[in-house]
PDB file of N, CA and C in Angstrom:
ATOM      1  N   MET A   1      -7.567  32.376   0.209  1.00 57.00           N
ATOM      2  CA  MET A   1      -8.571  31.656   0.983  1.00 57.00           C
ATOM      3  C   MET A   1     -10.220  32.398   0.461  1.00 57.00           C
ATOM      4  N   GLY A   2     -10.951  31.086   0.268  1.00 64.00           N
ATOM      5  CA  GLY A   2     -12.319  31.779  -0.047  1.00 64.00           C
ATOM      6  C   GLY A   2     -12.944  32.048   0.804  1.00 64.00           C
ATOM      7  N   ILE A   3     -14.342  32.693   0.372  1.00 69.00           N
ATOM      8  CA  ILE A   3     -15.264  33.239   0.958  1.00 69.00           C
ATOM      9  C   ILE A   3     -16.247  32.182   1.560  1.00 69.00           C
ATOM     10  N   PHE A   4     -16.491  32.335   2.895  1.00 72.00           N
ATOM     11  CA  PHE A   4     -17.681  31.335   3.426  1.00 72.00           C
ATOM     12  C   PHE A   4     -19.092  31.823   3.214  1.00 72.00           C
ATOM     13  N   LEU A   5     -19.777  30.803   2.558  1.00 76.00           N
ATOM     14  CA  LEU A   5     -21.248  31.305   2.313  1.00 76.00           C
ATOM     15  C   LEU A   5     -22.208  30.715   3.683  1.00 76.00           C
ATOM     16  N   ASP A   6     -21.561  29.435   4.355  1.00 81.00           N
ATOM     17  CA  ASP A   6     -22.209  29.366   5.261  1.00 81.00           C
ATOM     18  C   ASP A   6     -21.523  29.256   6.501  1.00 81.00           C
ATOM     19  N   GLU A   7     -21.938  29.474   7.708  1.00 87.00           N
ATOM     20  CA  GLU A   7     -21.516  29.259   9.000  1.00 87.00           C
ATOM     21  C   GLU A   7     -21.078  28.337   9.629  1.00 87.00           C
ATOM     22  N   PRO A   8     -19.740  27.939  10.065  1.00 89.00           N
ATOM     23  CA  PRO A   8     -19.828  26.786  10.699  1.00 89.00           C
ATOM     24  C   PRO A   8     -20.794  26.145  11.617  1.00 89.00           C
ATOM     25  N   LYS A   9     -21.181  24.852  11.462  1.00 91.00           N
ATOM     26  CA  LYS A   9     -22.161  24.157  12.110  1.00 91.00           C
ATOM     27  C   LYS A   9     -21.710  23.263  12.961  1.00 91.00           C
ATOM     28  N   PHE A  10     -20.514  23.235  13.094  1.00 93.00           N
ATOM     29  CA  PHE A  10     -19.397  22.398  14.207  1.00 93.00           C
ATOM     30  C   PHE A  10     -18.343  23.580  14.726  1.00 93.00           C
ATOM     31  N   PRO A  11     -17.901  23.009  16.008  1.00 92.00           N
ATOM     32  CA  PRO A  11     -16.932  23.989  16.686  1.00 92.00           C
ATOM     33  C   PRO A  11     -15.389  23.976  15.637  1.00 92.00           C
ATOM     34  N   VAL A  12     -14.883  25.307  15.305  1.00 91.00           N
ATOM     35  CA  VAL A  12     -13.694  25.495  14.479  1.00 91.00           C
ATOM     36  C   VAL A  12     -12.485  25.341  15.590  1.00 91.00           C
ATOM     37  N   ILE A  13     -11.861  24.504  14.516  1.00 92.00           N
ATOM     38  CA  ILE A  13     -10.558  24.266  14.993  1.00 92.00           C
ATOM     39  C   ILE A  13      -9.372  25.274  14.655  1.00 92.00           C
ATOM     40  N   ASP A  14      -9.544  25.435  13.354  1.00 90.00           N
ATOM     41  CA  ASP A  14      -8.627  26.524  12.928  1.00 90.00           C
ATOM     42  C   ASP A  14      -9.342  26.818  11.619  1.00 90.00           C
ATOM     43  N   ARG A  15      -9.386  27.984  11.403  1.00 89.00           N
ATOM     44  CA  ARG A  15     -10.135  28.783  10.387  1.00 89.00           C
ATOM     45  C   ARG A  15      -9.441  28.728   8.749  1.00 89.00           C
ATOM     46  N   THR A  16      -7.956  28.540   8.859  1.00 90.00           N
ATOM     47  CA  THR A  16      -7.413  28.284   7.944  1.00 90.00           C
ATOM     48  C   THR A  16      -6.058  27.563   7.966  1.00 90.00           C
ATOM     49  N   PRO A  17      -6.527  26.563   7.877  1.00 92.00           N
ATOM     50  CA  PRO A  17      -5.447  25.106   8.235  1.00 92.00           C
ATOM     51  C   PRO A  17      -4.827  25.417   7.225  1.00 92.00           C
ATOM     52  N   SER A  18      -3.165  24.698   7.371  1.00 94.00           N
ATOM     53  CA  SER A  18      -2.187  24.802   6.570  1.00 94.00           C
ATOM     54  C   SER A  18      -2.140  23.549   5.910  1.00 94.00           C
ATOM     55  N   PHE A  19      -1.398  23.413   4.916  1.00 96.00           N
ATOM     56  CA  PHE A  19      -1.267  21.965   4.144  1.00 96.00           C
ATOM     57  C   PHE A  19      -0.914  20.708   4.980  1.00 96.00           C
ATOM     58  N   GLY A  20       0.031  21.144   5.837  1.00 96.00           N
ATOM     59  CA  GLY A  20       0.455  20.002   6.795  1.00 96.00           C
ATOM     60  C   GLY A  20      -0.120  19.758   7.771  1.00 96.00           C
ATOM     61  N   ARG A  21      -1.028  20.918   8.146  1.00 94.00           N
ATOM     62  CA  ARG A  21      -2.018  20.342   9.298  1.00 94.00           C
ATOM     63  C   ARG A  21      -3.204  19.673   8.760  1.00 94.00           C
ATOM     64  N   THR A  22      -3.700  19.951   7.625  1.00 96.00           N
ATOM     65  CA  THR A  22      -4.675  19.387   6.958  1.00 96.00           C
ATOM     66  C   THR A  22      -4.190  17.755   6.654  1.00 96.00           C
ATOM     67  N   VAL A  23      -3.189  17.487   6.045  1.00 96.00           N
ATOM     68  CA  VAL A  23      -2.550  16.214   5.848  1.00 96.00           C
ATOM     69  C   VAL A  23      -2.262  15.605   7.182  1.00 96.00           C
ATOM     70  N   GLY A  24      -1.960  16.015   8.107  1.00 94.00           N
ATOM     71  CA  GLY A  24      -1.785  15.715   9.314  1.00 94.00           C
ATOM     72  C   GLY A  24      -2.625  15.112   9.974  1.00 94.00           C
ATOM     73  N   ASN A  25      -3.961  16.077   9.899  1.00 94.00           N
ATOM     74  CA  ASN A  25      -5.211  15.338  10.415  1.00 94.00           C
ATOM     75  C   ASN A  25      -6.166  14.234   9.518  1.00 94.00           C
ATOM     76  N   PHE A  26      -5.411  13.601   8.711  1.00 96.00           N
ATOM     77  CA  PHE A  26      -6.054  12.453   7.927  1.00 96.00           C
ATOM     78  C   PHE A  26      -6.294  11.557   8.667  1.00 96.00           C
ATOM     79  N   THR A  27      -7.441  11.036   8.687  1.00 95.00           N
ATOM     80  CA  THR A  27      -7.931   9.875   9.719  1.00 95.00           C
ATOM     81  C   THR A  27      -7.850   8.521   8.783  1.00 95.00           C
ATOM     82  N   PHE A  28      -8.262   7.428   9.592  1.00 96.00           N
ATOM     83  CA  PHE A  28      -8.016   6.045   8.744  1.00 96.00           C
ATOM     84  C   PHE A  28      -9.143   5.853   7.652  1.00 96.00           C
ATOM     85  N   SER A  29     -10.161   7.069   8.045  1.00 96.00           N
ATOM     86  CA  SER A  29     -11.089   6.638   6.655  1.00 96.00           C
ATOM     87  C   SER A  29     -11.097   7.716   5.632  1.00 96.00           C
ATOM     88  N   ASP A  30      -9.802   8.557   5.925  1.00 97.00           N
ATOM     89  CA  ASP A  30      -9.590   9.292   4.494  1.00 97.00           C
ATOM     90  C   ASP A  30      -8.697   8.774   3.765  1.00 97.00           C
ATOM     91  N   TYR A  31      -7.396   7.813   4.379  1.00 98.00           N
ATOM     92  CA  TYR A  31      -6.829   6.979   3.614  1.00 98.00           C
ATOM     93  C   TYR A  31      -7.389   5.836   2.909  1.00 98.00           C
ATOM     94  N   LYS A  32      -8.400   5.373   3.629  1.00 98.00           N
ATOM     95  CA  LYS A  32      -9.276   4.510   2.877  1.00 98.00           C
ATOM     96  C   LYS A  32      -9.901   4.911   1.720  1.00 98.00           C
ATOM     97  N   ASN A  33     -10.120   5.869   1.852  1.00 96.00           N
ATOM     98  CA  ASN A  33     -11.189   6.805   0.619  1.00 96.00           C
ATOM     99  C   ASN A  33     -10.221   6.937  -0.417  1.00 96.00           C
ATOM    100  N   VAL A  34      -8.982   7.135   0.119  1.00 97.00           N
ATOM    101  CA  VAL A  34      -7.504   7.588  -1.169  1.00 97.00           C
ATOM    102  C   VAL A  34      -7.512   6.240  -1.771  1.00 97.00           C
ATOM    103  N   ALA A  35      -7.333   4.784  -0.993  1.00 97.00           N
ATOM    104  CA  ALA A  35      -7.102   3.996  -1.439  1.00 97.00           C
ATOM    105  C   ALA A  35      -8.419   3.142  -2.393  1.00 97.00           C
ATOM    106  N   THR A  36      -9.334   3.556  -2.135  1.00 97.00           N
ATOM    107  CA  THR A  36     -10.563   3.208  -2.784  1.00 97.00           C
ATOM    108  C   THR A  36     -10.680   3.661  -4.024  1.00 97.00           C
ATOM    109  N   PHE A  37     -10.347   5.054  -4.243  1.00 97.00           N
ATOM    110  CA  PHE A  37     -10.476   5.835  -5.330  1.00 97.00           C
ATOM    111  C   PHE A  37      -9.583   5.102  -6.325  1.00 97.00           C
ATOM    112  N   THR A  38      -8.128   4.788  -5.701  1.00 97.00           N
ATOM    113  CA  THR A  38      -7.131   4.385  -6.824  1.00 97.00           C
ATOM    114  C   THR A  38      -7.415   3.143  -7.196  1.00 97.00           C
ATOM    115  N   ALA A  39      -8.141   2.198  -6.232  1.00 96.00           N
ATOM    116  CA  ALA A  39      -8.461   0.609  -6.553  1.00 96.00           C
ATOM    117  C   ALA A  39      -9.467   0.704  -7.831  1.00 96.00           C
ATOM    118  N   VAL A  40     -10.567   1.479  -7.398  1.00 96.00           N
ATOM    119  CA  VAL A  40     -11.554   1.565  -8.553  1.00 96.00           C
ATOM    120  C   VAL A  40     -10.932   1.858 -10.104  1.00 96.00           C
ATOM    121  N   SER A  41     -10.182   2.689  -9.903  1.00 96.00           N
ATOM    122  CA  SER A  41      -9.769   3.404 -11.226  1.00 96.00           C
ATOM    123  C   SER A  41      -8.704   2.543 -12.033  1.00 96.00           C
ATOM    124  N   LEU A  42      -8.057   1.781 -11.220  1.00 95.00           N
ATOM    125  CA  LEU A  42      -7.232   0.979 -11.820  1.00 95.00           C
ATOM    126  C   LEU A  42      -7.889  -0.302 -12.835  1.00 95.00           C
ATOM    127  N   PRO A  43      -8.891  -0.772 -12.576  1.00 94.00           N
ATOM    128  CA  PRO A  43      -9.417  -1.491 -13.543  1.00 94.00           C
ATOM    129  C   PRO A  43     -10.216  -0.852 -14.415  1.00 94.00           C
ATOM    130  N   PHE A  44     -10.711   0.193 -14.112  1.00 94.00           N
ATOM    131  CA  PHE A  44     -11.486   0.983 -15.304  1.00 94.00           C
ATOM    132  C   PHE A  44     -10.512   1.440 -16.229  1.00 94.00           C
ATOM    133  N   GLY A  45      -9.321   1.935 -15.911  1.00 93.00           N
ATOM    134  CA  GLY A  45      -8.244   2.302 -16.901  1.00 93.00           C
ATOM    135  C   GLY A  45      -7.686   1.295 -17.733  1.00 93.00           C
ATOM    136  N   TYR A  46      -7.725  -0.110 -17.010  1.00 93.00           N
ATOM    137  CA  TYR A  46      -7.447  -1.125 -18.061  1.00 93.00           C
ATOM    138  C   TYR A  46      -8.412  -1.551 -18.758  1.00 93.00           C
ATOM    139  N   LEU A  47      -9.679  -1.719 -18.623  1.00 92.00           N
ATOM    140  CA  LEU A  47     -10.739  -1.766 -19.547  1.00 92.00           C
ATOM    141  C   LEU A  47     -10.585  -0.585 -20.698  1.00 92.00           C
ATOM    142  N   ALA A  48     -10.666   0.446 -20.368  1.00 91.00           N
ATOM    143  CA  ALA A  48     -10.756   1.287 -21.119  1.00 91.00           C
ATOM    144  C   ALA A  48      -9.568   1.790 -22.143  1.00 91.00           C
ATOM    145  N   GLY A  49      -8.572   0.923 -21.892  1.00 88.00           N
ATOM    146  CA  GLY A  49      -7.175   0.868 -22.962  1.00 88.00           C
ATOM    147  C   GLY A  49      -7.612   0.394 -24.272  1.00 88.00           C
ATOM    148  N   GLY A  50      -8.614  -0.560 -24.328  1.00 84.00           N
ATOM    149  CA  GLY A  50      -8.999  -1.225 -25.430  1.00 84.00           C
ATOM    150  C   GLY A  50      -8.116  -2.163 -25.763  1.00 84.00           C
ATOM    151  N   SER A  51      -6.747  -1.938 -26.739  1.00 85.00           N
ATOM    152  CA  SER A  51      -6.060  -2.961 -27.506  1.00 85.00           C
ATOM    153  C   SER A  51      -5.079  -3.056 -26.361  1.00 85.00           C
ATOM    154  N   ALA A  52      -4.586  -4.361 -26.454  1.00 86.00           N
ATOM    155  CA  ALA A  52      -3.404  -4.800 -25.824  1.00 86.00           C
ATOM    156  C   ALA A  52      -2.333  -4.024 -25.010  1.00 86.00           C
ATOM    157  N   ASN A  53      -1.780  -3.608 -26.150  1.00 89.00           N
ATOM    158  CA  ASN A  53      -0.612  -2.313 -25.878  1.00 89.00           C
ATOM    159  C   ASN A  53      -0.967  -1.028 -25.083  1.00 89.00           C
ATOM    160  N   LEU A  54      -2.050  -1.031 -24.903  1.00 90.00           N
ATOM    161  CA  LEU A  54      -2.599   0.347 -24.551  1.00 90.00           C
ATOM    162  C   LEU A  54      -3.114   0.188 -23.036  1.00 90.00           C
ATOM    163  N   ARG A  55      -3.481  -1.051 -22.801  1.00 92.00           N
ATOM    164  CA  ARG A  55      -4.110  -1.141 -21.534  1.00 92.00           C
ATOM    165  C   ARG A  55      -3.192  -1.140 -20.419  1.00 92.00           C
ATOM    166  N   GLY A  56      -1.722  -1.183 -20.334  1.00 91.00           N
ATOM    167  CA  GLY A  56      -1.267  -1.140 -18.992  1.00 91.00           C
ATOM    168  C   GLY A  56      -0.628   0.651 -18.974  1.00 91.00           C
ATOM    169  N   PRO A  57      -0.690   1.412 -20.104  1.00 93.00           N
ATOM    170  CA  PRO A  57      -0.416   2.895 -19.880  1.00 93.00           C
ATOM    171  C   PRO A  57      -1.752   3.229 -19.119  1.00 93.00           C
ATOM    172  N   SER A  58      -2.716   3.021 -20.137  1.00 95.00           N
ATOM    173  CA  SER A  58      -4.039   3.373 -19.697  1.00 95.00           C
ATOM    174  C   SER A  58      -4.342   3.168 -18.335  1.00 95.00           C
ATOM    175  N   MET A  59      -4.079   2.331 -17.779  1.00 95.00           N
ATOM    176  CA  MET A  59      -4.450   1.461 -15.884  1.00 95.00           C
ATOM    177  C   MET A  59      -3.393   2.485 -15.379  1.00 95.00           C
ATOM    178  N   TYR A  60      -2.066   2.739 -15.580  1.00 95.00           N
ATOM    179  CA  TYR A  60      -1.231   3.469 -15.047  1.00 95.00           C
ATOM    180  C   TYR A  60      -2.046   4.920 -14.670  1.00 95.00           C
ATOM    181  N   CYS A  61      -2.605   5.693 -15.954  1.00 96.00           N
ATOM    182  CA  CYS A  61      -2.819   6.858 -16.064  1.00 96.00           C
ATOM    183  C   CYS A  61      -4.209   6.819 -15.099  1.00 96.00           C
ATOM    184  N   ALA A  62      -4.806   5.950 -15.271  1.00 96.00           N
ATOM    185  CA  ALA A  62      -6.418   6.098 -14.755  1.00 96.00           C
ATOM    186  C   ALA A  62      -5.836   5.752 -12.985  1.00 96.00           C
ATOM    187  N   GLY A  63      -5.006   5.142 -12.804  1.00 96.00           N
ATOM    188  CA  GLY A  63      -4.598   4.916 -11.136  1.00 96.00           C
ATOM    189  C   GLY A  63      -3.932   6.166 -10.710  1.00 96.00           C
ATOM    190  N   ILE A  64      -3.213   6.954 -11.475  1.00 97.00           N
ATOM    191  CA  ILE A  64      -2.638   8.175 -10.867  1.00 97.00           C
ATOM    192  C   ILE A  64      -3.662   9.312 -10.683  1.00 97.00           C
ATOM    193  N   LEU A  65      -4.778   9.232 -11.651  1.00 97.00           N
ATOM    194  CA  LEU A  65      -5.747   9.960 -11.526  1.00 97.00           C
ATOM    195  C   LEU A  65      -6.684   9.475 -10.264  1.00 97.00           C
ATOM    196  N   GLY A  66      -7.060   8.670 -10.115  1.00 97.00           N
ATOM    197  CA  GLY A  66      -7.943   8.083  -9.076  1.00 97.00           C
ATOM    198  C   GLY A  66      -7.097   8.694  -7.580  1.00 97.00           C
ATOM    199  N   LEU A  67      -5.411   8.472  -7.431  1.00 98.00           N
ATOM    200  CA  LEU A  67      -4.995   8.874  -6.575  1.00 98.00           C
ATOM    201  C   LEU A  67      -5.154  10.113  -6.321  1.00 98.00           C
ATOM    202  N   MET A  68      -5.091  11.146  -7.325  1.00 98.00           N
ATOM    203  CA  MET A  68      -5.140  12.314  -7.089  1.00 98.00           C
ATOM    204  C   MET A  68      -6.316  12.636  -6.630  1.00 98.00           C
ATOM    205  N   GLY A  69      -7.419  12.176  -7.195  1.00 97.00           N
ATOM    206  CA  GLY A  69      -8.601  12.309  -7.000  1.00 97.00           C
ATOM    207  C   GLY A  69      -9.266  11.799  -5.431  1.00 97.00           C
ATOM    208  N   GLY A  70      -8.350  10.711  -5.053  1.00 97.00           N
ATOM    209  CA  GLY A  70      -8.934  10.346  -3.790  1.00 97.00           C
ATOM    210  C   GLY A  70      -8.150  11.133  -2.525  1.00 97.00           C
ATOM    211  N   PHE A  71      -6.912  11.760  -2.949  1.00 98.00           N
ATOM    212  CA  PHE A  71      -5.964  12.594  -2.082  1.00 98.00           C
ATOM    213  C   PHE A  71      -6.991  13.870  -1.913  1.00 98.00           C
ATOM    214  N   MET A  72      -7.742  14.645  -3.045  1.00 98.00           N
ATOM    215  CA  MET A  72      -8.253  15.742  -2.903  1.00 98.00           C
ATOM    216  C   MET A  72      -9.418  15.906  -2.273  1.00 98.00           C
ATOM    217  N   TYR A  73     -10.259  14.663  -2.315  1.00 97.00           N
ATOM    218  CA  TYR A  73     -11.473  14.221  -1.424  1.00 97.00           C
ATOM    219  C   TYR A  73     -11.131  13.922  -0.281  1.00 97.00           C
ATOM    220  N   ALA A  74     -10.222  13.336   0.323  1.00 97.00           N
ATOM    221  CA  ALA A  74      -9.539  13.149   1.545  1.00 97.00           C
ATOM    222  C   ALA A  74      -9.434  14.606   2.444  1.00 97.00           C
ATOM    223  N   TYR A  75      -8.376  15.333   1.225  1.00 97.00           N
ATOM    224  CA  TYR A  75      -8.066  16.962   1.834  1.00 97.00           C
ATOM    225  C   TYR A  75      -9.392  17.530   1.911  1.00 97.00           C
ATOM    226  N   GLN A  76     -10.150  17.610   1.144  1.00 96.00           N
ATOM    227  CA  GLN A  76     -11.615  18.331   1.492  1.00 96.00           C
ATOM    228  C   GLN A  76     -12.238  18.210   2.637  1.00 96.00           C
ATOM    229  N   GLN A  77     -12.386  16.777   3.138  1.00 96.00           N
ATOM    230  CA  GLN A  77     -12.940  16.504   4.255  1.00 96.00           C
ATOM    231  C   GLN A  77     -11.944  16.832   5.265  1.00 96.00           C
ATOM    232  N   SER A  78     -10.817  16.212   5.275  1.00 96.00           N
ATOM    233  CA  SER A  78      -9.987  16.623   6.429  1.00 96.00           C
ATOM    234  C   SER A  78      -9.908  18.201   6.853  1.00 96.00           C
ATOM    235  N   SER A  79      -9.930  19.458   5.968  1.00 94.00           N
ATOM    236  CA  SER A  79     -10.130  20.682   6.121  1.00 94.00           C
ATOM    237  C   SER A  79     -11.312  21.172   6.417  1.00 94.00           C
ATOM    238  N   GLY A  80     -12.435  20.332   6.029  1.00 94.00           N
ATOM    239  CA  GLY A  80     -13.875  20.757   6.506  1.00 94.00           C
ATOM    240  C   GLY A  80     -14.229  20.095   8.027  1.00 94.00           C
ATOM    241  N   ARG A  81     -13.404  19.367   8.480  1.00 95.00           N
ATOM    242  CA  ARG A  81     -13.697  19.060   9.589  1.00 95.00           C
ATOM    243  C   ARG A  81     -12.742  20.055  10.314  1.00 95.00           C
ATOM    244  N   LEU A  82     -11.582  20.416  10.170  1.00 94.00           N
ATOM    245  CA  LEU A  82     -10.884  21.343  10.985  1.00 94.00           C
ATOM    246  C   LEU A  82     -11.497  22.819  11.028  1.00 94.00           C
ATOM    247  N   MET A  83     -12.167  23.208   9.731  1.00 92.00           N
ATOM    248  CA  MET A  83     -13.122  24.424   9.638  1.00 92.00           C
ATOM    249  C   MET A  83     -14.351  24.471  10.066  1.00 92.00           C
ATOM    250  N   GLY A  84     -14.715  23.142  10.672  1.00 92.00           N
ATOM    251  CA  GLY A  84     -16.177  23.177  11.492  1.00 92.00           C
ATOM    252  C   GLY A  84     -17.349  22.794  10.344  1.00 92.00           C
ATOM    253  N   MET A  85     -16.870  22.431   9.111  1.00 92.00           N
ATOM    254  CA  MET A  85     -18.082  22.197   8.106  1.00 92.00           C
ATOM    255  C   MET A  85     -18.604  20.907   8.251  1.00 92.00           C
ATOM    256  N   PHE A  86     -17.863  20.106   8.929  1.00 93.00           N
ATOM    257  CA  PHE A  86     -18.385  18.535   9.033  1.00 93.00           C
ATOM    258  C   PHE A  86     -18.084  18.257  10.141  1.00 93.00           C
ATOM    259  N   PRO A  87     -18.586  17.122  10.588  1.00 93.00           N
ATOM    260  CA  PRO A  87     -18.654  16.506  11.944  1.00 93.00           C
ATOM    261  C   PRO A  87     -17.308  16.372  12.332  1.00 93.00           C
ATOM    262  N   ASN A  88     -16.677  17.013  13.721  1.00 91.00           N
ATOM    263  CA  ASN A  88     -15.425  16.693  14.211  1.00 91.00           C
ATOM    264  C   ASN A  88     -15.153  16.519  15.515  1.00 91.00           C
ATOM    265  N   LYS A  89     -16.000  15.824  15.962  1.00 90.00           N
ATOM    266  CA  LYS A  89     -16.077  15.311  17.238  1.00 90.00           C
ATOM    267  C   LYS A  89     -14.670  15.079  17.844  1.00 90.00           C
ATOM    268  N   TRP A  90     -14.135  14.028  17.055  1.00 89.00           N
ATOM    269  CA  TRP A  90     -12.717  13.202  17.173  1.00 89.00           C
ATOM    270  C   TRP A  90     -11.549  14.811  17.244  1.00 89.00           C
ATOM    271  N   GLU A  91     -11.720  15.599  16.490  1.00 88.00           N
ATOM    272  CA  GLU A  91     -10.799  16.743  16.493  1.00 88.00           C
ATOM    273  C   GLU A  91     -10.755  17.490  17.424  1.00 88.00           C
ATOM    274  N   VAL A  92     -12.047  17.806  18.057  1.00 89.00           N
ATOM    275  CA  VAL A  92     -12.355  18.596  19.046  1.00 89.00           C
ATOM    276  C   VAL A  92     -11.556  18.069  20.123  1.00 89.00           C
ATOM    277  N   GLU A  93     -11.992  16.621  20.513  1.00 87.00           N
ATOM    278  CA  GLU A  93     -11.375  15.799  21.782  1.00 87.00           C
ATOM    279  C   GLU A  93      -9.729  16.089  21.751  1.00 87.00           C
ATOM    280  N   ARG A  94      -9.352  15.937  20.374  1.00 85.00           N
ATOM    281  CA  ARG A  94      -7.656  15.667  20.377  1.00 85.00           C
ATOM    282  C   ARG A  94      -7.305  17.023  20.689  1.00 85.00           C
ATOM    283  N   GLU A  95      -7.745  18.040  20.264  1.00 82.00           N
ATOM    284  CA  GLU A  95      -7.432  19.622  20.576  1.00 82.00           C
ATOM    285  C   GLU A  95      -7.636  20.045  22.017  1.00 82.00           C
ATOM    286  N   LYS A  96      -8.356  19.556  22.664  1.00 78.00           N
ATOM    287  CA  LYS A  96      -8.870  19.628  24.113  1.00 78.00           C
ATOM    288  C   LYS A  96      -7.347  19.173  24.730  1.00 78.00           C
ATOM    289  N   TRP A  97      -7.177  18.061  24.417  1.00 78.00           N
ATOM    290  CA  TRP A  97      -5.740  17.324  25.344  1.00 78.00           C
ATOM    291  C   TRP A  97      -4.366  18.021  24.767  1.00 78.00           C
ATOM    292  N   SER A  98      -4.595  18.364  23.802  1.00 72.00           N
ATOM    293  CA  SER A  98      -3.341  19.296  23.246  1.00 72.00           C
ATOM    294  C   SER A  98      -2.708  20.320  23.881  1.00 72.00           C
ATOM    295  N   ASN A  99      -3.932  20.816  24.354  1.00 64.00           N
ATOM    296  CA  ASN A  99      -3.643  22.274  25.029  1.00 64.00           C
ATOM    297  C   ASN A  99      -3.323  22.026  26.328  1.00 64.00           C
TER     298      ASN A  99
END
């Protein structure tokens, strides 16, 4: 766990969320960001491939990198909401009803 240099600006739901809780907290917007990162990286990889026999492998590699980047971005946003670093009105309401 890292050191927080800033105090949370929003209600804290979980100070140290686990992997499962963070991924379980993904919203539609998080999944949309993963899909967008992936979709944008595919044509970039295709065009960066240069010759015809490298375009396919280059596209797949860029797609995997886009998928991983999108997942990391969504994970950061989700854990930030749970830790109170980002706006988390929906998570606070859900937490009220689950207790």
